[in-house]
Coordinates of C-alpha atoms in Angstrom, one line a residue:
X1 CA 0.0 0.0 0.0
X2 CA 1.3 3.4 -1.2
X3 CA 1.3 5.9 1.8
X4 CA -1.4 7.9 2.1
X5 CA -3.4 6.3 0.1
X6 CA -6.9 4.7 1.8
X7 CA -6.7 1.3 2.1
X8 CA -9.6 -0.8 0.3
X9 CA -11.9 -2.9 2.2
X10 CA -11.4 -6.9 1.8
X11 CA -14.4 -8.2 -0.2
X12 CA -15.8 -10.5 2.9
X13 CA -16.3 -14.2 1.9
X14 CA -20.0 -15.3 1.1
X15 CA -20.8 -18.5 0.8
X16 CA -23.0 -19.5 -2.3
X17 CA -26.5 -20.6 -2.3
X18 CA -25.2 -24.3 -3.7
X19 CA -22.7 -24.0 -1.0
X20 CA -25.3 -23.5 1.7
X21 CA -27.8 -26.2 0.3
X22 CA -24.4 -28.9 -0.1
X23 CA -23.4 -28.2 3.7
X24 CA -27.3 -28.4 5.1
X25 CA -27.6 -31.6 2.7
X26 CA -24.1 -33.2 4.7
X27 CA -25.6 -32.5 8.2
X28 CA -29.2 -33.6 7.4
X29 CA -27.7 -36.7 6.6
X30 CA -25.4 -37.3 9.5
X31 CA -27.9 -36.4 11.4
X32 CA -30.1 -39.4 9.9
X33 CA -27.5 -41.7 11.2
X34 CA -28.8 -41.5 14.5
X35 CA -32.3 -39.9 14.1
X36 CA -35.6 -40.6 12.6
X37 CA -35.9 -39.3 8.9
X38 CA -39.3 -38.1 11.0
X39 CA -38.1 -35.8 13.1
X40 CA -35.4 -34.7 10.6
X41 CA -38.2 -33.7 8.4
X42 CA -40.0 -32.3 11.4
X43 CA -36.9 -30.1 12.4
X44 CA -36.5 -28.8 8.8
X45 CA -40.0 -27.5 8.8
X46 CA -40.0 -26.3 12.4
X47 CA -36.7 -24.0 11.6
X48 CA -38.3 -22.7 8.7
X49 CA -41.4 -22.2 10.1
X50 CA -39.9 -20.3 13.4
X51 CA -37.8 -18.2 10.4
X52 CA -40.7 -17.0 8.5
X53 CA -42.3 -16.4 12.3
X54 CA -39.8 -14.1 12.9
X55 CA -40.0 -12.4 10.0
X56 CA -43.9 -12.2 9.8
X57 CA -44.7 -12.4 13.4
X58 CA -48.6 -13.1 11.9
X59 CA -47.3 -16.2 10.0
X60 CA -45.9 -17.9 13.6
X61 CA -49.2 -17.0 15.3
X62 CA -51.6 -18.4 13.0
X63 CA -49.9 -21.7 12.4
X64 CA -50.2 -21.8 16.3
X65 CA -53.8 -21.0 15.8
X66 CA -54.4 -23.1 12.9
X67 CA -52.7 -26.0 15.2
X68 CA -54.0 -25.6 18.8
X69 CA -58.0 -24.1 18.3
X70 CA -59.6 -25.8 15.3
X71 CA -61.3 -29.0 15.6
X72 CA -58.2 -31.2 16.2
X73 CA -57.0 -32.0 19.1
X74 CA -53.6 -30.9 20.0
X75 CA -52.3 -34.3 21.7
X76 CA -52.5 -35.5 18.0
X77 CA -49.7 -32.9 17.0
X78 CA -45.8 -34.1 16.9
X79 CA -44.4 -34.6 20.4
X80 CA -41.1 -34.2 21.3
X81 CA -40.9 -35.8 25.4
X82 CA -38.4 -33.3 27.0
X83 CA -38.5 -35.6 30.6
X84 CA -40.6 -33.4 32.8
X85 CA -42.8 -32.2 30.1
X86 CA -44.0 -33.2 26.3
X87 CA -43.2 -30.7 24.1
X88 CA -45.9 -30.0 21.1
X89 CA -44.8 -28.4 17.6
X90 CA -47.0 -25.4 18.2
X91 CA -45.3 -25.2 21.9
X92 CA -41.7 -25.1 20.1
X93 CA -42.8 -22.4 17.6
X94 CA -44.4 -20.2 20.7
X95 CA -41.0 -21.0 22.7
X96 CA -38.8 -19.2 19.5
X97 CA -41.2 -16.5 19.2
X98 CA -41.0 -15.5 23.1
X99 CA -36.9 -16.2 22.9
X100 CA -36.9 -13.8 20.1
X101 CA -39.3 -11.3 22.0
X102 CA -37.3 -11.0 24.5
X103 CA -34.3 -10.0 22.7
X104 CA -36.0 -7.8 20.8
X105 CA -37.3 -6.3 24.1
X106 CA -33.5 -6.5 25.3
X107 CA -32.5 -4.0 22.8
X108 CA -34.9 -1.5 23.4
X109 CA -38.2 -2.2 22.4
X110 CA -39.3 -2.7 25.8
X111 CA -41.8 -0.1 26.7
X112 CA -44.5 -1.7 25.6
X113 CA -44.3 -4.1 28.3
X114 CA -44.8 -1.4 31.1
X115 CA -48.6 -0.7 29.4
X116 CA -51.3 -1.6 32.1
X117 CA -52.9 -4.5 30.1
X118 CA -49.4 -5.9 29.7
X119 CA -48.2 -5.7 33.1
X120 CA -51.8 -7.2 34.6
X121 CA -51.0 -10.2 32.0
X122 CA -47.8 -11.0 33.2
X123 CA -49.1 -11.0 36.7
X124 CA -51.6 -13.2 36.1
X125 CA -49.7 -15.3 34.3
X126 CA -47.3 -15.1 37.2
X127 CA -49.7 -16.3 39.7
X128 CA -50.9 -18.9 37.7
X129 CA -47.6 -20.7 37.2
X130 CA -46.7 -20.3 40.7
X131 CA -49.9 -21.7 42.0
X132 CA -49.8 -24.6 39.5
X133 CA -46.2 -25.2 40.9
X134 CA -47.2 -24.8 44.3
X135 CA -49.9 -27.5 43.6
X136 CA -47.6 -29.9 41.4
X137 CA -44.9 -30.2 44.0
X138 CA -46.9 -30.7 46.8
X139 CA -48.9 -33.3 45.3
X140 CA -52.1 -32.2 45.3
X141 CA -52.0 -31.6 41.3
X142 CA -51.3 -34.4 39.0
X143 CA -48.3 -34.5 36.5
X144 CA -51.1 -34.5 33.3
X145 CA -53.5 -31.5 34.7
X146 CA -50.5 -29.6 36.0
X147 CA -49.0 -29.7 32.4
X148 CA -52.2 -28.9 30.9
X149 CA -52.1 -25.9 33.0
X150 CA -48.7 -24.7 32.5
X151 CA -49.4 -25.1 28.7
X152 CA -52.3 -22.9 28.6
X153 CA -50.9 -19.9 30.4
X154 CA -48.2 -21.0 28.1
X155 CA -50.3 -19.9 25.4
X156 CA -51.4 -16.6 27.3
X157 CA -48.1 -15.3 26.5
X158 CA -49.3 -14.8 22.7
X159 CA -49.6 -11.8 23.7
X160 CA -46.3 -10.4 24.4
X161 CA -44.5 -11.5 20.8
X162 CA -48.4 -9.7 19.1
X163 CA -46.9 -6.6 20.9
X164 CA -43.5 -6.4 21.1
X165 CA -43.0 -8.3 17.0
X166 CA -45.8 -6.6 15.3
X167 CA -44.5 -3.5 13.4
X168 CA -48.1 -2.7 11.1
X169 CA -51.4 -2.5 10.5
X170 CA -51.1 -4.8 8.0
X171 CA -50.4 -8.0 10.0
X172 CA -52.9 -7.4 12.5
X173 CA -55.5 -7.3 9.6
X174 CA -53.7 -10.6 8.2
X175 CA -54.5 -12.2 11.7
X176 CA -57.5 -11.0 12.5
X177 CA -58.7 -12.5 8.9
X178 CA -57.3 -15.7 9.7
X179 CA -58.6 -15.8 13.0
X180 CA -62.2 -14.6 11.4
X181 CA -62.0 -17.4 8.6
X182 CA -61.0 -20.0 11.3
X183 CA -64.2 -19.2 13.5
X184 CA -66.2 -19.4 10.2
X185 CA -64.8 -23.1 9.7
X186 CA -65.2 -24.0 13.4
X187 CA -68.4 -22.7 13.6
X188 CA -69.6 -24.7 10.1
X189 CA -68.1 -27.7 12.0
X190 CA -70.1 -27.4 15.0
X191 CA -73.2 -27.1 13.3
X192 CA -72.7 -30.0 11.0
X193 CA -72.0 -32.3 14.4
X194 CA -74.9 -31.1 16.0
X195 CA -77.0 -32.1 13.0
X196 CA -75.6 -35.4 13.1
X197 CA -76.0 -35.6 16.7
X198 CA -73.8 -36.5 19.6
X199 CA -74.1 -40.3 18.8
X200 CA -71.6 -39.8 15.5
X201 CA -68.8 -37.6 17.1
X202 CA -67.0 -36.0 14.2
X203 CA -65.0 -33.5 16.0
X204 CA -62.6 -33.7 18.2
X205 CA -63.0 -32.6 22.3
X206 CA -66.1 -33.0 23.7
X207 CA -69.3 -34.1 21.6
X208 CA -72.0 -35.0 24.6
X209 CA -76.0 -34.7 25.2
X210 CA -76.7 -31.8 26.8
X211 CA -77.1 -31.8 31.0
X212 CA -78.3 -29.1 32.8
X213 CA -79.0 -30.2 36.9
X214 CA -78.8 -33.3 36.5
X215 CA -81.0 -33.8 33.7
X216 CA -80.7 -34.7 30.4
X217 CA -81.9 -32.5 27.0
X218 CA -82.8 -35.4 25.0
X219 CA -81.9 -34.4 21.1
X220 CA -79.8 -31.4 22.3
X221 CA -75.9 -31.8 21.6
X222 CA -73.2 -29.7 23.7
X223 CA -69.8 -29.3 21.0
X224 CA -66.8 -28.1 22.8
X225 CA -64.1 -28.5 20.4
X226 CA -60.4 -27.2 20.9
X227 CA -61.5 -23.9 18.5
X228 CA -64.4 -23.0 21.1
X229 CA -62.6 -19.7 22.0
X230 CA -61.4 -18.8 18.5
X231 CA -65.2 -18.6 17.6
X232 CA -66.0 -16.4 21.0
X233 CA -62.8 -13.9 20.0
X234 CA -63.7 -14.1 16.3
X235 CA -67.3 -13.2 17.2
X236 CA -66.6 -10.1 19.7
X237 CA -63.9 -8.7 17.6
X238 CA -66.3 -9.0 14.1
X239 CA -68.7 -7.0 16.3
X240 CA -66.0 -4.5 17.3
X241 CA -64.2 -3.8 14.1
X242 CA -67.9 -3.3 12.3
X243 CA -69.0 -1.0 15.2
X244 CA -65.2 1.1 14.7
X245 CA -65.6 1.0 10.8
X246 CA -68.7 1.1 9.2
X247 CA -67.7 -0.5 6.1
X248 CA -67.5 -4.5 7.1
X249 CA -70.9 -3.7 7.3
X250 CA -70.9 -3.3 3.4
X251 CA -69.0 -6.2 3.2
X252 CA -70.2 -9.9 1.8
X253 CA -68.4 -12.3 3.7
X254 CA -69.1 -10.2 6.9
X255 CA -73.0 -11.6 8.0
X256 CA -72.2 -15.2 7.3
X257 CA -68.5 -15.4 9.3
X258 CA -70.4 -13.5 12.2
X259 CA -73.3 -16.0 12.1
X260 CA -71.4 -19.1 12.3
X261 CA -68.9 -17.8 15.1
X262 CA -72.2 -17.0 16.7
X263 CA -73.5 -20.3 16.2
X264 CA -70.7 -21.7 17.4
X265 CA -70.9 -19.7 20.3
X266 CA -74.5 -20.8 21.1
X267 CA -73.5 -24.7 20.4
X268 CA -71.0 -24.8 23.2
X269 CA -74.3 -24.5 25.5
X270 CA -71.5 -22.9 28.1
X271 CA -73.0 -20.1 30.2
X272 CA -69.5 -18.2 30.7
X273 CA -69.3 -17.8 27.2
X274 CA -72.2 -16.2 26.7
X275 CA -72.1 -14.2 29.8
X276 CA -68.4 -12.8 28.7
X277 CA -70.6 -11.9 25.1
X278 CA -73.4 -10.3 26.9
X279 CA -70.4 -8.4 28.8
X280 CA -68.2 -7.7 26.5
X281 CA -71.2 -6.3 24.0
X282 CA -72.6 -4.2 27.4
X283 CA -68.8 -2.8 27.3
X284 CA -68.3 -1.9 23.9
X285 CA -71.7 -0.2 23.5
X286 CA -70.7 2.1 26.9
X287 CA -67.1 2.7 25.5
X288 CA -68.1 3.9 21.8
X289 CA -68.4 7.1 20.6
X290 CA -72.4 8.6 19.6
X291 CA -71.5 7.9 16.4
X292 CA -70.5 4.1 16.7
X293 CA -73.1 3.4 19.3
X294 CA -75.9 4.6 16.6
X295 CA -73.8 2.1 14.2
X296 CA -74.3 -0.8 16.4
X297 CA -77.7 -0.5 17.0
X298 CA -78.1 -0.8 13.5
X299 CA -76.0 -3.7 13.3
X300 CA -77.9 -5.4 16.7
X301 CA -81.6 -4.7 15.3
X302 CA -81.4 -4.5 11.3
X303 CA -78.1 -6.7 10.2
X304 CA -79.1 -6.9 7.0

């Protein structure tokens, strides 16, 4: 190098796209020596689907969606037993999406988290974990329920990768449509089982003849299926986004998603559920502005 001249920048080395695919191609099969081709296929698709996750945070949280609350049951999904618990493929995705939350929250997107709703979560979440804990080692829970437990406050955490990963408007509309569409599905479901009746159980979870005190509703069937609280959040945020904007109203697919999702909200036969509706419609109606409150009382008494 001449003095005084600047110095150029060595080109750094970059490793080809044949290069990349040659190298994954070795370990893959190394790694079939002493693995199942199964879970070798299985961990191929989980990295890729926690990569596209992390790049569209919507993507990772509707596969969970699509995989946990539809009409399968989750204990059907791919299981990996990690000793003291059974890890499922939607758990593993949820598990990357938090890791990555929290460094993203590490390097300064972290105010967010100090927002009422989110700091009431995480307390609730951390009383819920410490009481199942409580309960687990002092053997008044069983292994299965406390596991069940731990998994769905598990699943409470959604939250925190929705608010720390999301960057637009544009992939909460992606999720709530996916969400809506789901409900629509589930709801369809439900009402094709209870046509059929509770002797033929199509769906999975719990497909039984009504009881209320004791006694039984001959020819009425209760559905609870693993998507009963998609159609209960599809149904009460349908309701809110037409009361906010005015033109799902105008729209076609609106009046049949919102039926089904309220028909599958009327098939669970659960009383909570529709006591958190009848709430949750009581709030919206006080919380609106003049002009959205005049919008759903045209939506609640002339729909069409």
């Amino acid at each position: 190098m001449i003095l005084g001249e600047p110095s150029t920048p060595r080109p750094r080395a970059r490793l080809s796209a044949p290069t990349v695919a040659v190298l994954l191609g070795v370990f893959a099969g190394l790694f079939l020596v002493v693995v199942s081709p199964t879970w070798v296929v299985l961990a191929i698709l989980g990295l890729g689907l926690y990569g596209l996750s992390v790049a569209r945070i919507e993507v990772g949280l509707c596969a969970i969606l699509i995989a946990t609350a539809t009409v399968i049951d989750e204990v059907k999904l791919p299981q990996l037993d990690a000793g003291v618990v059974t890890l499922l493929a939607p758990d593993a995705v949820l598990l990357g999406l938090l890791v990555h939350t929290a460094w993203r929250a590490w390097r300064g997107r972290w105010r967010p988290l100090l927002r009422p709703a989110s700091l009431l979560l995480a307390a609730f979440l951390a009383l819920g974990f410490l009481s199942t804990a409580l309960g687990f080692l002092s053997g008044q829970v069983a292994r299965e329920a406390a596991v069940a437990e731990f998994r769905y406050f598990f699943y409470f955490s959604l939250f925190f990768p929705l608010l720390i990963l999301t960057e637009n408007q544009r992939q909460l509309q992606r999720l709530l449509r996916v969400l809506w569409w789901l409900a629509a599905l589930v709801g369809l479901a439900m009402l094709v089982q209870y046509a059929v009746g509770y002797q033929l159980p199509l769906l999975d979870g719990r497909v039984e003849e009504l009881t209320l005190d004791r006694n039984k509703m001959e020819g009425v069937t209760r559905i609870l299926p693993p998507g009963e609280s998609v159609v209960w959040a599809a149904l009460f945020t349908l309701l809110t986004a037409a009361v906010v904007d005015g033109s799902y109203l105008r729209r076609l697919l609106f009046y049949p998603t919102i039926l089904l999702s309220g028909l599958g909200v009327l098939l669970t036969f659960y009383r909570a559920f529709w006591l958190a509706a009848g709430v949750g419609v009581v709030l919206l109606f006080v919380t609106a502005k003049p002009v959205e409150r005049r919008r759903a009382c045209l939506l609640y008494t002339s729909p069409s």
